[in-house]
mmCIF file of C-alpha atoms and ligand atoms in Angstrom:
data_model
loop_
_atom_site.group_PDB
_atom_site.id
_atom_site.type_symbol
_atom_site.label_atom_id
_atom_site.label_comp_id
_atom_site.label_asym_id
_atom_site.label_seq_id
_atom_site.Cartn_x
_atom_site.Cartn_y
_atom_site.Cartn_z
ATOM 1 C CA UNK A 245 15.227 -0.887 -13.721
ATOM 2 C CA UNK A 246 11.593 0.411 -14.838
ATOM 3 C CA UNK A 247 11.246 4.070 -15.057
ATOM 4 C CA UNK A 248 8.587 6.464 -15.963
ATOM 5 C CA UNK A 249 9.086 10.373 -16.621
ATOM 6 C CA UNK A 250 5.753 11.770 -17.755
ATOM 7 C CA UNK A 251 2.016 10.682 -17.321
ATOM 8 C CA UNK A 252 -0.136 10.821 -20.473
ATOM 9 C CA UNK A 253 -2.985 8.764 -18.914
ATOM 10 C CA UNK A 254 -4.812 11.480 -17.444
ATOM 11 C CA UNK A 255 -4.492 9.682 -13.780
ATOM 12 C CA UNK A 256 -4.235 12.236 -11.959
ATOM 13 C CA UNK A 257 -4.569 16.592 -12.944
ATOM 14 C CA UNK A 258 -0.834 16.463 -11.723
ATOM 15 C CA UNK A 259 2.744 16.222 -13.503
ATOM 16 C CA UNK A 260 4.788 13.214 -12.125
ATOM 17 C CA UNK A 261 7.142 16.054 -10.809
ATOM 18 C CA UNK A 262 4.090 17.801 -9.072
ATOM 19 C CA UNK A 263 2.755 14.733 -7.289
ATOM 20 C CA UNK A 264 6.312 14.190 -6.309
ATOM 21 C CA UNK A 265 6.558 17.996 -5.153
ATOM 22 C CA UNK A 266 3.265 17.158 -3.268
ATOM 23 C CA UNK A 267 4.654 13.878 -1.593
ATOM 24 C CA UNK A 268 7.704 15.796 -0.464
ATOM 25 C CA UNK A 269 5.519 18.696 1.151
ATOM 26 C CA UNK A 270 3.045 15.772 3.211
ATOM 27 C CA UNK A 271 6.016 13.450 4.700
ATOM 28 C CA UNK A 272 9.321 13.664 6.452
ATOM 29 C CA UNK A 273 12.404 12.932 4.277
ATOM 30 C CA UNK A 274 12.989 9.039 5.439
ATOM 31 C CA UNK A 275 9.407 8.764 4.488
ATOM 32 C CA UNK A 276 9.215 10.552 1.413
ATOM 33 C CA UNK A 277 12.243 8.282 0.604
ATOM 34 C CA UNK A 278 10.664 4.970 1.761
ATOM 35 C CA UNK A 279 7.912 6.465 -1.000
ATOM 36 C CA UNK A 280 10.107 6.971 -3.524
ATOM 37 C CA UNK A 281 11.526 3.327 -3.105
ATOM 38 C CA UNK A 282 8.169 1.971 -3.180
ATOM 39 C CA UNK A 283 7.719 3.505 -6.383
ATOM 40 C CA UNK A 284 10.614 2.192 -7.779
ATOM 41 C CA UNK A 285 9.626 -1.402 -6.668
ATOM 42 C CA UNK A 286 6.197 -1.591 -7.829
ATOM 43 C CA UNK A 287 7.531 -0.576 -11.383
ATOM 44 C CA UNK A 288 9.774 -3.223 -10.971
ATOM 45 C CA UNK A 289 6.903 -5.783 -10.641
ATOM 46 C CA UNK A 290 4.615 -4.141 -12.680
ATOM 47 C CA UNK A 291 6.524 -4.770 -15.752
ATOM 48 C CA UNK A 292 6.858 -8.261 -14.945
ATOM 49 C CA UNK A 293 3.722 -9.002 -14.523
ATOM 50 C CA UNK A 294 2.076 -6.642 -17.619
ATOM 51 C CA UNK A 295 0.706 -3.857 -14.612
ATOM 52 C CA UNK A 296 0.092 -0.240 -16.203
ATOM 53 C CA UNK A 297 3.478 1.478 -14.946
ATOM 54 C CA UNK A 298 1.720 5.128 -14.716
ATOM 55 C CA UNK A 299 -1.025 3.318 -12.074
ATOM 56 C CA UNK A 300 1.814 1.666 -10.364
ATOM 57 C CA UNK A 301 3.755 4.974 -10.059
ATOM 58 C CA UNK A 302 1.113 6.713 -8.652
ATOM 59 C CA UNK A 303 -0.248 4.323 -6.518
ATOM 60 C CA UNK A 304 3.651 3.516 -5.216
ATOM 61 C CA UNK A 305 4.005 7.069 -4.691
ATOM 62 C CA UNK A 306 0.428 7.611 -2.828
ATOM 63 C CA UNK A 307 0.373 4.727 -0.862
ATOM 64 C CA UNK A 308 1.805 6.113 2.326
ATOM 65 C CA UNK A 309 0.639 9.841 1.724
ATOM 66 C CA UNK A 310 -1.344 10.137 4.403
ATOM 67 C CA UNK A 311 0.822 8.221 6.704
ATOM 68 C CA UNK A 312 1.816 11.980 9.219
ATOM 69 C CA UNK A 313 -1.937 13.111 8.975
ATOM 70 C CA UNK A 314 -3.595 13.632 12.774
ATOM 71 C CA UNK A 315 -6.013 11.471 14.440
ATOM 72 C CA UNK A 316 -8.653 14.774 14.015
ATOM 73 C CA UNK A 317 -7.865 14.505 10.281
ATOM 74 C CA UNK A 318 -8.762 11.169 9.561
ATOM 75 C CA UNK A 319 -11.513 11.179 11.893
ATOM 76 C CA UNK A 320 -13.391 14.174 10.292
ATOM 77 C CA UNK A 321 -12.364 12.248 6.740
ATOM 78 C CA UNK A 322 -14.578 9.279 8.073
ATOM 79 C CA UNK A 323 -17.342 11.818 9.031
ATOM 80 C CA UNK A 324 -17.024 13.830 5.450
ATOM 81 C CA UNK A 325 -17.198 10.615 3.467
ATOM 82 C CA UNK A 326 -19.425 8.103 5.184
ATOM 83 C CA UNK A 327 -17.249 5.597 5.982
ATOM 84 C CA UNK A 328 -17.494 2.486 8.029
ATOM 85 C CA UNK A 329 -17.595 4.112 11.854
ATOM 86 C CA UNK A 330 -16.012 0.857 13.148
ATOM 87 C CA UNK A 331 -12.841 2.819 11.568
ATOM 88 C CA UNK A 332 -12.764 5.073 14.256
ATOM 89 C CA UNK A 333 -12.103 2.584 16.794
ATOM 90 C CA UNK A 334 -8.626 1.470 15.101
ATOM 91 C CA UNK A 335 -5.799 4.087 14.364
ATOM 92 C CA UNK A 336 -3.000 5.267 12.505
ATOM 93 C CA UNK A 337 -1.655 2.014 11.106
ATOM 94 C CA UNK A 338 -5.311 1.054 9.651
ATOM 95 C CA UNK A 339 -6.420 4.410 8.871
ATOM 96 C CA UNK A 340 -3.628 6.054 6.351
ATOM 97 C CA UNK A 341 -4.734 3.109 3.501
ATOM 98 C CA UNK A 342 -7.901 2.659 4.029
ATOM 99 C CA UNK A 343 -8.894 6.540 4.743
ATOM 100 C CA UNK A 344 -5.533 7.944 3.639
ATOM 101 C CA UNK A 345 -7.229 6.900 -0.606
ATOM 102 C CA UNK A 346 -10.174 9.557 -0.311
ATOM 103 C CA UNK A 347 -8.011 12.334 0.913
ATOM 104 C CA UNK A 348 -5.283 11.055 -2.071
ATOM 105 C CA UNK A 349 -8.340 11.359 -4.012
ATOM 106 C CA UNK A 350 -9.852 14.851 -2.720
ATOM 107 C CA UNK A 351 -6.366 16.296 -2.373
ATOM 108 C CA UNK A 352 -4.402 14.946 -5.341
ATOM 109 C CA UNK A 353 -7.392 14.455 -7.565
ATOM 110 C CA UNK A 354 -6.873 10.435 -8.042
ATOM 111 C CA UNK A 355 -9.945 9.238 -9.319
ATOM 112 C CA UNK A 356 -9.130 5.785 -10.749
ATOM 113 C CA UNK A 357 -10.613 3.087 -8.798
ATOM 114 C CA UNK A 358 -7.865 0.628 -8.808
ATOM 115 C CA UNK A 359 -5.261 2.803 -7.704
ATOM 116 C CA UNK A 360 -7.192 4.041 -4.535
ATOM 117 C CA UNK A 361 -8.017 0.460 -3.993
ATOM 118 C CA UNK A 362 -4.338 -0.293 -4.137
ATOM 119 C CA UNK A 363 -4.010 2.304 -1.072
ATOM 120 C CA UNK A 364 -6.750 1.305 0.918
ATOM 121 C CA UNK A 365 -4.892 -1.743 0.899
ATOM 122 C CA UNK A 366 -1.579 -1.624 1.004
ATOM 123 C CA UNK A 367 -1.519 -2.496 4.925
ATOM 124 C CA UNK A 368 -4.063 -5.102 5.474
ATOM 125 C CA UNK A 369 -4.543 -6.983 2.089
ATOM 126 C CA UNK A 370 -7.829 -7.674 0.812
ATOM 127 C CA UNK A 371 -9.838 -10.855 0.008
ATOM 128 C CA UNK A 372 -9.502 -10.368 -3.799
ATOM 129 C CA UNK A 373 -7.098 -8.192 -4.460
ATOM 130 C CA UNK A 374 -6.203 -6.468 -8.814
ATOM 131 C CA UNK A 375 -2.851 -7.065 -9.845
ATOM 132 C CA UNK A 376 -1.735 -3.578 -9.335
ATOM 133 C CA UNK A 377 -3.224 -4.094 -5.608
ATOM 134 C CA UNK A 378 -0.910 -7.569 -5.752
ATOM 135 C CA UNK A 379 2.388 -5.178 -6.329
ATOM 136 C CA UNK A 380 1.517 -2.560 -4.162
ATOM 137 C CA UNK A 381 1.364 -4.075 -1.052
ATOM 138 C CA UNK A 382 4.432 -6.718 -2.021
ATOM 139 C CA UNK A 383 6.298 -3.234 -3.177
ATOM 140 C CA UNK A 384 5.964 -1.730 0.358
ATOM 141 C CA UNK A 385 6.986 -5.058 1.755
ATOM 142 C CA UNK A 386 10.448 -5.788 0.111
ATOM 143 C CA UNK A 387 11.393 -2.223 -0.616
ATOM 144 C CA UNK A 388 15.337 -2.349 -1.283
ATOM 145 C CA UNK A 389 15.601 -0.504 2.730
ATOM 146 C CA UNK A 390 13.568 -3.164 4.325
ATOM 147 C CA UNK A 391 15.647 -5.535 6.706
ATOM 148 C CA UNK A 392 13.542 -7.675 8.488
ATOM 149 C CA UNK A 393 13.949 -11.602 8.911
ATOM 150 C CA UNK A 394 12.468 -12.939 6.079
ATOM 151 C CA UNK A 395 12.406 -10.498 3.593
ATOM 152 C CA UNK A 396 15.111 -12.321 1.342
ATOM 153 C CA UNK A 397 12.966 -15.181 1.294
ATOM 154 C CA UNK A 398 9.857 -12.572 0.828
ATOM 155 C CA UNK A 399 11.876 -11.307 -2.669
ATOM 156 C CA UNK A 400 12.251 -14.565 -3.707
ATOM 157 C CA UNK A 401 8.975 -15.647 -3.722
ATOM 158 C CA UNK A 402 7.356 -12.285 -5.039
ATOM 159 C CA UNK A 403 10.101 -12.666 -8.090
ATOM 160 C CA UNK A 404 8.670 -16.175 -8.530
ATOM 161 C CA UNK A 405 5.176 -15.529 -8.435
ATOM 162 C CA UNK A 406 3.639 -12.182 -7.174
ATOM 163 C CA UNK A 407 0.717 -14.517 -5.332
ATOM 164 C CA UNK A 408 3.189 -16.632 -3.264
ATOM 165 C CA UNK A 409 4.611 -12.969 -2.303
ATOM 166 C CA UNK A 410 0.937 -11.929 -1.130
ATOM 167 C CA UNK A 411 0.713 -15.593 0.803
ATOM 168 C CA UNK A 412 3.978 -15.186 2.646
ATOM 169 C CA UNK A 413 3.562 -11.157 3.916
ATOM 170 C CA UNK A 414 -0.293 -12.482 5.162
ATOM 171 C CA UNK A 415 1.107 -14.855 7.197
ATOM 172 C CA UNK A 416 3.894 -13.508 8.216
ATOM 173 C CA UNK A 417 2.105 -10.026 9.574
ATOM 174 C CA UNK A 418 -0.594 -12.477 10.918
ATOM 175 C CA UNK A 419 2.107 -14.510 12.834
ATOM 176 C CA UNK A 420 3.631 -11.050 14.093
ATOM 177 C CA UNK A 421 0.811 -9.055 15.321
ATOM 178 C CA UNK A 422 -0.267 -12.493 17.037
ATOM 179 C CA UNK A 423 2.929 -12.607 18.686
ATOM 180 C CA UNK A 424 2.545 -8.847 19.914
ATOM 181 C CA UNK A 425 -1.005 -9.343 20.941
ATOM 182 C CA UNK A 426 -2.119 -6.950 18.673
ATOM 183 C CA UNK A 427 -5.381 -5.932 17.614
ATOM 184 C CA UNK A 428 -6.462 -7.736 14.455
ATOM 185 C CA UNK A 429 -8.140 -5.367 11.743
ATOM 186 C CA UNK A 430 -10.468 -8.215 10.485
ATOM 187 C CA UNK A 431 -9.593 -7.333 6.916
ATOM 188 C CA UNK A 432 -6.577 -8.873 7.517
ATOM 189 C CA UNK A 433 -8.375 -12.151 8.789
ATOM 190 C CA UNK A 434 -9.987 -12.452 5.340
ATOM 191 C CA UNK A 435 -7.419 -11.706 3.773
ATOM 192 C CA UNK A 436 -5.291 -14.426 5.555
ATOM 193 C CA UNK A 437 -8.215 -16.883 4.884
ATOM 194 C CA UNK A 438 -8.215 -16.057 1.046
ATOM 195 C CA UNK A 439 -4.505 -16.330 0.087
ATOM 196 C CA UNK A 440 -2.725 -17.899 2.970
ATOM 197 C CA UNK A 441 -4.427 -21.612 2.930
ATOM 198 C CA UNK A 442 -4.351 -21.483 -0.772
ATOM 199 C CA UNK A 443 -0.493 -21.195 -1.362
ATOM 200 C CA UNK A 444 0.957 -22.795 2.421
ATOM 201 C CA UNK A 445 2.711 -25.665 0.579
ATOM 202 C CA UNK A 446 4.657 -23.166 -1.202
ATOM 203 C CA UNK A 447 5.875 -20.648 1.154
ATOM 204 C CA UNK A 448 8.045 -22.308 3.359
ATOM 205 C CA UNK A 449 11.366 -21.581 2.101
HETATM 206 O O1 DGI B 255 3.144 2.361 6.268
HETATM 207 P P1 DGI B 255 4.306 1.396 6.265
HETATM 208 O O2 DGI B 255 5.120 1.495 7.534
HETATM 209 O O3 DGI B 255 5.191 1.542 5.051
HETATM 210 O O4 DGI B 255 3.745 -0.100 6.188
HETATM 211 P P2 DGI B 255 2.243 -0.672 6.316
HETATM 212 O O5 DGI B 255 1.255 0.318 5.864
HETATM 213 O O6 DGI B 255 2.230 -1.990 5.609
HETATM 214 O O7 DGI B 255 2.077 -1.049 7.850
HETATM 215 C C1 DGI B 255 1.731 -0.177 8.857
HETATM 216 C C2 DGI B 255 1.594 -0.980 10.157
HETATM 217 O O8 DGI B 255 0.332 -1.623 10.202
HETATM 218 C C3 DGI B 255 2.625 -2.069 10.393
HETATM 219 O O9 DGI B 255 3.295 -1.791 11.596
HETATM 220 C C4 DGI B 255 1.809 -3.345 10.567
HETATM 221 C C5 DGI B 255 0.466 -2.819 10.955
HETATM 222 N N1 DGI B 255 -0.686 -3.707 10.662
HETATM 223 C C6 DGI B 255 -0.934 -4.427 9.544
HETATM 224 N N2 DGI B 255 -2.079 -5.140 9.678
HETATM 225 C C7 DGI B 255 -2.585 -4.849 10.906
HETATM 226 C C8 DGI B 255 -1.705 -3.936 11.537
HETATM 227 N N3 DGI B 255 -1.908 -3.462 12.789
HETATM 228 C C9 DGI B 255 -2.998 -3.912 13.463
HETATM 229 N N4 DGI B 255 -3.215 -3.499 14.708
HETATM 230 N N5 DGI B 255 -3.889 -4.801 12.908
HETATM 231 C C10 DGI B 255 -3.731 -5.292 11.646
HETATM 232 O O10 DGI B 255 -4.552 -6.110 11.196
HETATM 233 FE FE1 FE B 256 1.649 2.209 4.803
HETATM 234 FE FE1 FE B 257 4.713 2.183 3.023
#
């Protein structure tokens, strides 16, 4: 098990313990767990795939900050920063990556690039996505609490390759919101298109 105590790279103005402190404060305690977990995990595959651990601690432990923020907060964050206004048609699930990174970045004073893109997206995926992105979004996907069918298999691969990980969650979020009739943020199309095609023949356990 990877672990990390102090930050010396200047990241973020903040003590691990502070951002923490600050994590604790923003969510409930199953989600400030589920963080904490995430965390965990994405130093796990950082080190096994040569990821800087103090970027995959913070961006593990940011990912979901803004995940209990109100509709009127991330809609005045759109306003305040210029973002896309197609955002505002979509909710919640789409908005605490993709909007949740500029308030980690106002509020928490997380300037690096890579770890706010590793936020924005954590949910959706992303054509082209950095390494760290890579073990971000597999972190929050086979977290030691998730229990969903599949995720053994989802583990397996993401130990084997961190790419075939990325192919199998695409699809398989693709294949589930498709079953619910969900709304399809079309990030998540490209995203599908980039990685899923690519790596099929390998992702069928
Ligand atoms: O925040 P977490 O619960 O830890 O996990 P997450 O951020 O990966 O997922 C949040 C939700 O977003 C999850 O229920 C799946 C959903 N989601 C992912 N892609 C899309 C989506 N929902 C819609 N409507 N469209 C998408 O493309
Ligand atoms: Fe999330
Ligand atoms: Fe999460």
């Amino acid at each position: 098990m990877t672990s990390i105590d102090h930050y010396t790279e200047k990241l973020t103005p903040l003590t691990r313990d502070e951002l923490v402190d600050r994590l604790k404060e923003a969510l409930d305690t199953p989600r400030f767990k589920h963080v904490l977990r995430v965390e965990q995990t994405a130093l796990d595959l950082a080190q096994a795939n040569d990821v800087d651990l103090e970027k995959a601690s913070i961006a593990g432990l940011c990912h979901d900050y803004a995940k209990q923020r109100s509709d009127k907060d991330f809609i005045k964050e759109i306003d305040r920063d210029g973002l896309d206004p197609d955002l505002k048609n979509w909710g919640n699930p789409i908005w605490h990556g993709l909007v949740g990174a500029e308030m980690v970045k106002h509020e928490l004073g997380v300037w690096d690039e890579d770890i706010l893109n590793a936020i924005r997206h954590h949910t959706t995926g992303a054509a082209t996505m950095s390494k760290l992105e890579q073990v971000i979004y597999m972190a929050d996907y086979i977290e030691p609490a998730r229990a969903f069918p599949g995720v053994d298999l989802a583990r397996e691969l993401t130990k084997k390759s961190l790419a075939l990980g990325v192919a199998y969650q695409t699809k398989s979020t693709l294949q589930y919101l498709l079953d619910h009739g969900s709304p399809i943020y079309p990030a998540t199309i490209l995203t599908y298109n980039a990685w899923v095609p690519k790596y099929e023949g390998e992702i069928n356990g």
